[in-house]
Amino acid sequence: MTEEKAMDQRPLWVFGYASLMWNPEFPVVETRLANLHGFHRSFCLSSIHHRGTEDSPGLVLALDPSEHGACRGLALRVADQDVVETVGMLRERELISSAYVEKLVPVTLDDGVDVTALTYVVDLPPPQSIADITLEEQAQIIARSHGGRGPNWEYLYNTADHLAEIGLHD
């Protein structure tokens, strides 16, 4: 995506599916439940910065393309005057490595209104992508890993707690 597209988006909605739901780190003026089609949320990304290290990678959620997939999350609207600063901050946070690609995607708010939202999806095939590991292997990685933003298990619990709090069962 060209840098101008996200910076010029008004209104700017951000689709949060994991930590952006409970820790957006930018000013949010409106929050709505939303659906994103064509992707599903999965623990498919090795984290070498935020929830792990290069020597002991963690495991984080990503939006994985899926023809018939859908992901429920939050659409977070940014005030027009905060768009440039918010996009810059999100790029520093989410594009810390080559694991994600920034995209403007169509999402449907719970009242049926379609909006365009900025989100970050797994870059296929990224060097940090993890596919076809068992639930037990995922649990072992998450239990032992710790990165710049804290323990990996904390990321899992915060995400699961917030999904339950807003009534999303994944």
mmCIF file of C-alpha atoms in Angstrom:
data_model
loop_
_atom_site.group_PDB
_atom_site.id
_atom_site.type_symbol
_atom_site.label_atom_id
_atom_site.label_comp_id
_atom_site.label_asym_id
_atom_site.label_seq_id
_atom_site.Cartn_x
_atom_site.Cartn_y
_atom_site.Cartn_z
ATOM 1 C CA MET A 1 0.000 0.000 0.000
ATOM 2 C CA THR A 2 1.264 3.457 -0.662
ATOM 3 C CA GLU A 3 1.835 5.468 2.491
ATOM 4 C CA GLU A 4 -0.659 8.118 1.402
ATOM 5 C CA LYS A 5 -3.665 5.772 1.273
ATOM 6 C CA ALA A 6 -3.807 5.102 5.014
ATOM 7 C CA MET A 7 -2.766 8.642 5.904
ATOM 8 C CA ASP A 8 -5.554 10.072 3.700
ATOM 9 C CA GLN A 9 -8.324 7.749 4.925
ATOM 10 C CA ARG A 10 -11.199 9.718 6.489
ATOM 11 C CA PRO A 11 -12.745 8.530 8.604
ATOM 12 C CA LEU A 12 -9.982 6.145 9.640
ATOM 13 C CA TRP A 13 -11.189 2.901 11.151
ATOM 14 C CA VAL A 14 -8.671 0.368 12.484
ATOM 15 C CA PHE A 15 -9.665 -3.298 12.660
ATOM 16 C CA GLY A 16 -8.428 -4.876 15.889
ATOM 17 C CA TYR A 17 -8.468 -8.638 16.286
ATOM 18 C CA ALA A 18 -5.974 -9.217 19.131
ATOM 19 C CA SER A 19 -3.936 -6.781 21.243
ATOM 20 C CA LEU A 20 -5.316 -3.735 19.423
ATOM 21 C CA MET A 21 -8.668 -4.601 21.021
ATOM 22 C CA TRP A 22 -7.368 -4.273 24.582
ATOM 23 C CA ASN A 23 -4.312 -2.060 24.100
ATOM 24 C CA PRO A 24 -4.704 0.163 21.038
ATOM 25 C CA GLU A 25 -2.254 2.830 22.255
ATOM 26 C CA PHE A 26 -3.988 5.492 20.158
ATOM 27 C CA PRO A 27 -6.994 7.706 20.853
ATOM 28 C CA VAL A 28 -10.222 5.926 19.905
ATOM 29 C CA VAL A 29 -13.378 8.012 19.450
ATOM 30 C CA GLU A 30 -15.734 5.135 18.593
ATOM 31 C CA THR A 31 -15.609 1.358 19.028
ATOM 32 C CA ARG A 32 -17.884 -1.040 17.145
ATOM 33 C CA LEU A 33 -18.058 -4.818 16.762
ATOM 34 C CA ALA A 34 -17.184 -5.707 13.181
ATOM 35 C CA ASN A 35 -16.707 -8.608 10.772
ATOM 36 C CA LEU A 36 -13.840 -9.043 8.343
ATOM 37 C CA HIS A 37 -14.391 -11.648 5.632
ATOM 38 C CA GLY A 38 -11.658 -13.579 3.863
ATOM 39 C CA PHE A 39 -9.411 -13.964 6.911
ATOM 40 C CA HIS A 40 -9.360 -15.868 10.172
ATOM 41 C CA ARG A 41 -7.561 -15.151 13.439
ATOM 42 C CA SER A 42 -4.940 -17.753 14.310
ATOM 43 C CA PHE A 43 -1.748 -18.259 16.279
ATOM 44 C CA CYS A 44 0.358 -18.508 13.146
ATOM 45 C CA LEU A 45 3.069 -15.913 13.667
ATOM 46 C CA SER A 46 6.343 -16.244 15.487
ATOM 47 C CA SER A 47 7.061 -13.141 17.603
ATOM 48 C CA ILE A 48 10.717 -12.205 17.904
ATOM 49 C CA HIS A 49 10.176 -8.713 19.320
ATOM 50 C CA HIS A 50 6.979 -8.111 21.305
ATOM 51 C CA ARG A 51 6.288 -11.542 22.858
ATOM 52 C CA GLY A 52 9.526 -13.414 22.286
ATOM 53 C CA THR A 53 13.101 -13.054 21.104
ATOM 54 C CA GLU A 54 15.116 -14.361 18.173
ATOM 55 C CA ASP A 55 16.538 -17.046 20.484
ATOM 56 C CA SER A 56 13.147 -17.920 21.989
ATOM 57 C CA PRO A 57 10.319 -16.776 19.693
ATOM 58 C CA GLY A 58 6.826 -16.320 21.051
ATOM 59 C CA LEU A 59 3.576 -16.920 19.213
ATOM 60 C CA VAL A 60 1.002 -14.248 18.381
ATOM 61 C CA LEU A 61 -2.269 -14.003 16.536
ATOM 62 C CA ALA A 62 -2.432 -12.860 12.939
ATOM 63 C CA LEU A 63 -5.065 -12.522 10.259
ATOM 64 C CA ASP A 64 -4.470 -15.457 7.970
ATOM 65 C CA PRO A 65 -6.095 -15.312 4.510
ATOM 66 C CA SER A 66 -8.892 -17.852 4.162
ATOM 67 C CA GLU A 67 -11.317 -17.937 1.218
ATOM 68 C CA HIS A 68 -14.318 -18.736 3.410
ATOM 69 C CA GLY A 69 -12.915 -17.336 6.658
ATOM 70 C CA ALA A 70 -14.299 -14.559 8.791
ATOM 71 C CA CYS A 71 -12.975 -12.773 11.829
ATOM 72 C CA ARG A 72 -15.018 -10.859 14.393
ATOM 73 C CA GLY A 73 -13.184 -8.055 16.092
ATOM 74 C CA LEU A 74 -13.426 -4.371 16.824
ATOM 75 C CA ALA A 75 -13.531 -1.441 14.445
ATOM 76 C CA LEU A 76 -11.847 1.472 16.194
ATOM 77 C CA ARG A 77 -12.477 4.927 14.747
ATOM 78 C CA VAL A 78 -9.742 7.522 14.971
ATOM 79 C CA ALA A 79 -10.491 11.252 15.133
ATOM 80 C CA ASP A 80 -9.553 12.982 11.882
ATOM 81 C CA GLN A 81 -6.940 15.145 13.601
ATOM 82 C CA ASP A 82 -5.206 12.015 14.993
ATOM 83 C CA VAL A 83 -4.946 10.005 11.746
ATOM 84 C CA VAL A 84 -1.357 10.837 10.759
ATOM 85 C CA GLU A 85 0.029 10.277 14.262
ATOM 86 C CA THR A 86 -1.990 7.072 14.712
ATOM 87 C CA VAL A 87 -0.905 5.528 11.395
ATOM 88 C CA GLY A 88 2.721 6.365 12.203
ATOM 89 C CA MET A 89 2.452 4.761 15.631
ATOM 90 C CA LEU A 90 0.728 1.672 14.227
ATOM 91 C CA ARG A 91 3.456 1.244 11.617
ATOM 92 C CA GLU A 92 6.145 1.409 14.299
ATOM 93 C CA ARG A 93 4.266 -1.151 16.386
ATOM 94 C CA GLU A 94 2.987 -3.573 13.755
ATOM 95 C CA LEU A 95 5.645 -3.354 11.046
ATOM 96 C CA ILE A 96 8.583 -3.910 13.402
ATOM 97 C CA SER A 97 9.588 -6.874 11.216
ATOM 98 C CA SER A 98 8.523 -8.223 7.844
ATOM 99 C CA ALA A 99 5.764 -10.366 9.366
ATOM 100 C CA TYR A 100 2.766 -8.131 8.587
ATOM 101 C CA VAL A 101 1.441 -6.234 5.597
ATOM 102 C CA GLU A 102 -0.643 -3.096 6.049
ATOM 103 C CA LYS A 103 -3.995 -3.251 4.258
ATOM 104 C CA LEU A 104 -7.157 -1.242 3.887
ATOM 105 C CA VAL A 105 -9.955 -3.818 4.004
ATOM 106 C CA PRO A 106 -13.749 -3.753 3.922
ATOM 107 C CA VAL A 107 -15.347 -4.579 7.280
ATOM 108 C CA THR A 108 -18.996 -4.743 8.213
ATOM 109 C CA LEU A 109 -20.081 -3.107 11.444
ATOM 110 C CA ASP A 110 -22.717 -4.902 13.510
ATOM 111 C CA ASP A 111 -25.441 -2.553 12.257
ATOM 112 C CA GLY A 112 -24.705 -3.691 8.676
ATOM 113 C CA VAL A 113 -22.781 -0.582 7.614
ATOM 114 C CA ASP A 114 -19.680 -1.313 5.530
ATOM 115 C CA VAL A 115 -16.549 0.730 6.234
ATOM 116 C CA THR A 116 -12.936 0.581 5.120
ATOM 117 C CA ALA A 117 -10.519 -0.257 7.917
ATOM 118 C CA LEU A 118 -6.766 -0.306 8.280
ATOM 119 C CA THR A 119 -5.432 -3.616 9.542
ATOM 120 C CA TYR A 120 -2.317 -5.748 9.517
ATOM 121 C CA VAL A 121 -2.383 -9.229 7.991
ATOM 122 C CA VAL A 122 0.240 -11.935 7.905
ATOM 123 C CA ASP A 123 2.642 -11.555 4.987
ATOM 124 C CA LEU A 124 2.660 -14.876 3.165
ATOM 125 C CA PRO A 125 5.022 -16.516 3.199
ATOM 126 C CA PRO A 126 6.795 -14.566 5.939
ATOM 127 C CA PRO A 127 9.948 -15.881 7.526
ATOM 128 C CA GLN A 128 8.105 -15.798 10.857
ATOM 129 C CA SER A 129 5.017 -17.741 9.737
ATOM 130 C CA ILE A 130 4.225 -20.931 11.597
ATOM 131 C CA ALA A 131 1.824 -23.423 10.115
ATOM 132 C CA ASP A 132 0.390 -26.722 11.231
ATOM 133 C CA ILE A 133 1.564 -26.903 14.824
ATOM 134 C CA THR A 134 -0.518 -28.645 17.420
ATOM 135 C CA LEU A 135 -2.393 -26.913 20.204
ATOM 136 C CA GLU A 136 0.071 -28.475 22.668
ATOM 137 C CA GLU A 137 3.038 -27.021 20.744
ATOM 138 C CA GLN A 138 1.332 -23.612 20.700
ATOM 139 C CA ALA A 139 0.778 -23.795 24.467
ATOM 140 C CA GLN A 140 4.431 -24.711 25.110
ATOM 141 C CA ILE A 141 5.703 -21.774 23.023
ATOM 142 C CA ILE A 142 3.307 -19.318 24.688
ATOM 143 C CA ALA A 143 4.117 -20.586 28.206
ATOM 144 C CA ARG A 144 7.881 -20.112 27.878
ATOM 145 C CA SER A 145 8.243 -16.968 25.752
ATOM 146 C CA HIS A 146 8.826 -13.391 26.843
ATOM 147 C CA GLY A 147 9.550 -10.325 24.716
ATOM 148 C CA GLY A 148 9.755 -6.552 24.809
ATOM 149 C CA ARG A 149 6.048 -6.168 25.646
ATOM 150 C CA GLY A 150 6.019 -8.869 28.296
ATOM 151 C CA PRO A 151 5.282 -12.565 28.674
ATOM 152 C CA ASN A 152 3.537 -14.357 25.842
ATOM 153 C CA TRP A 153 1.005 -15.937 28.207
ATOM 154 C CA GLU A 154 -0.112 -12.421 29.234
ATOM 155 C CA TYR A 155 -0.888 -11.620 25.573
ATOM 156 C CA LEU A 156 -2.964 -14.799 25.301
ATOM 157 C CA TYR A 157 -4.908 -14.150 28.520
ATOM 158 C CA ASN A 158 -5.535 -10.471 27.764
ATOM 159 C CA THR A 159 -6.809 -11.315 24.295
ATOM 160 C CA ALA A 160 -9.001 -14.204 25.491
ATOM 161 C CA ASP A 161 -10.376 -12.118 28.369
ATOM 162 C CA HIS A 162 -11.211 -9.216 26.095
ATOM 163 C CA LEU A 163 -12.860 -11.454 23.496
ATOM 164 C CA ALA A 164 -15.054 -12.918 26.243
ATOM 165 C CA GLU A 165 -15.769 -9.465 27.720
ATOM 166 C CA ILE A 166 -17.183 -8.204 24.437
ATOM 167 C CA GLY A 167 -19.035 -11.446 23.720
ATOM 168 C CA LEU A 168 -16.806 -12.865 20.995
ATOM 169 C CA HIS A 169 -16.152 -16.590 21.164
ATOM 170 C CA ASP A 170 -13.292 -17.767 18.989
#
